[in-house]
Amino acid sequence: MSVALAGAAVLLSAGTAYAQAGFSLSGKPVIAMLYYGPKNDGGWTQAFDEARVKIEAALGQKIQFVENVGEDASVIKPAAERFISRGANIVIGTAFGQSDAMKDLAAKYPKVAFLNASGTTNGPNLESFYGRTYESQYLCGMAAGAASKTGKLGFVAANPFGVVNWTINAFALGAQKMNPNATVNVIYTGTWNDPVKERAAATALIDQGADVIGQHVDSPTPQIVAQERGVWGTGHHRDLRQFAPKATLCSSVWVWDRFLVPELKKVIAGNWKPEPYGAFIPMSGGGTDIAGFGPAVPADKVKLIQAERDAIMKGKQVYAGPLKDRDGKERVAAGAVLSDADLWKMDWFVKGVVTQK
């Protein structure tokens, strides 16, 4: 994830519902993508580029793209309009900060379909989307709990936003399913992608006794440090065994093609009705999954993790009650499930999570 998600806590709650008659393209589909960063960043943007290749194969057509489209309307709008002037009638954005520009573009070009990952704006021809990353991070937490010899886990996190906090809590809950006494020590770097700060955080966590390092930052640095120090780790965005094959036990990975292929087919078929508040995608609908496992996860534990994955695919909820926070306050009652609104604004932590700057 990039700075693209700096305000994603408002996703699905900031939009305004609208009457839908259904959107249909006026010509043959021509798709273009606006990449937030470089296609080989090793994380957020590269996951989209890898999905693009799979989408092309599934739809039987090439997709145009441009790299390094930041979060400034003066860059976003010209990039999109260049594609539109060349005939593009489906434009896919990949950043939270592209949200307002996408809304303006959707209003200006009502015959063009717009989709935007991690966005907050929606409309008759615009749909924002994001994945329920806590589901895959819960499974990675199980792998971490299974591999840890000490029960002391570390987690390198970007910013204390809901989308990060829900991955931390899910990671802890997964670890505690394997080891009820497992703890997770968290250090926030204050930025999505800063290898220097990530190295310092991972090093500090290992020095404090963590023998598994989880992460929700863009770079693979925490996994690289884990491998250098002879401990284990779990990755985020992509399969980080690419960078730390000896250390990475499991990764929470984006599988955007699993959502975008069927969604684009709906757009192409006509009478497309975007989700009024955006698409908040469970693992069963695409978005995220897991990749792994490292040899430190025993075979019998792998079976348990796969069984939990199957259960989540069938509707099991990670944040089902009864669930209390680390201060003993009930956050989810027995028989209830944490609401999406409460997920996006999550500012509390489960038992066993220790946070520090």
Phi, psi and omega in degrees: 000146182249191173300352178306334184255018186301334180233026187291356179296345180263356180304138178075351179244350184266340184286168177244131180294154183213159178285135183243130174255349182100137182253138177226139176292151179265357178208189178295145183293132173228116190253140176224149180234142176252106180279132178297316183234195176288148186291345181247036183286353179083356184218244189308303184289322180297327177298323177290321180294321178292325176293322180304316181300319180289324178294318178302316181295320183289324183265348179071034178207154179281148178243125177285151177207159174224141183265163171059044173267103187285206187250037179241126182302331181291344176258318185295310185297312178299322180297314179294318184291331175297317177294317181298321179295338178267004176110359179295132177236007170225119182239128182247120175265165184223034182206141173305316184288356174269359188303305184295320178296321178298320179297316179296317180296319180297324178288323182286328183237075184293348179263006178249136176270134179239136172230145183216120179287133179065017179280177181234356184251146182216162180186186183299334178231027181218129178224124172272154181209151177202158183259156178277077187296340180295334180293312180288327177291329174300317180291322176294326176298322176299317179297319179296316179296326180288326184274333185294135176269336186255340186079005180257111182249151175243157180215122177265115185242153182280285185230151182281056177261163181306318183292339175270316181298325180290333176287322179297310181298319180294320176302316180294317180297321177295315179299319182287343174291329178272325181218100184304340181264005182295142177238156180231115177265125188246135170237125175270134179271340182082009179204153183284327186216095176214092183304327180294312180292324180294321178296316180297318181295312180298318179298316180297319181295319179292320178299331179277359174112000179292133177249005170219135180243115172268170181204151166220071174220169187282322188273157178279008186307316180301325178289322178297317179296318179302316180294319179298325184267359176077027175244184183257169177205166172230139187259176181220148180084303184220174177288103186276009168298339176303326184256332182219071186296332182277338186257323191286117182278324190193149175227143169276116188240145174281134176231060188303330181299329182293333175269315189288327179299305178294327180291318177294326176297324176295318179298314183294325181291335180098162183057039178290134179238097179301150175298128186303327180247018181092164180260120178252099200268123173283168178304324181294342181253011185098194182095276180234164173202192177239154174228141183155192016241158176283163183294344180285349178267111182302150184303321181291330178285325176301319179297321178295319179295316179297324178294320176294321177300315179299320180295319178295320178299332180266003174117001178300138181259130178293318183259060176261145181279166002281140181214126178248158175274181186290346177265001178091002180280133178290125179254330177223122181286158176304134179084355180253169178230140180300131182288160178298320179300319180288331175297312185295332181255018183305119179229022182232168185225149180283167179303139178096352178265127178243120183254145176208157180291000000 
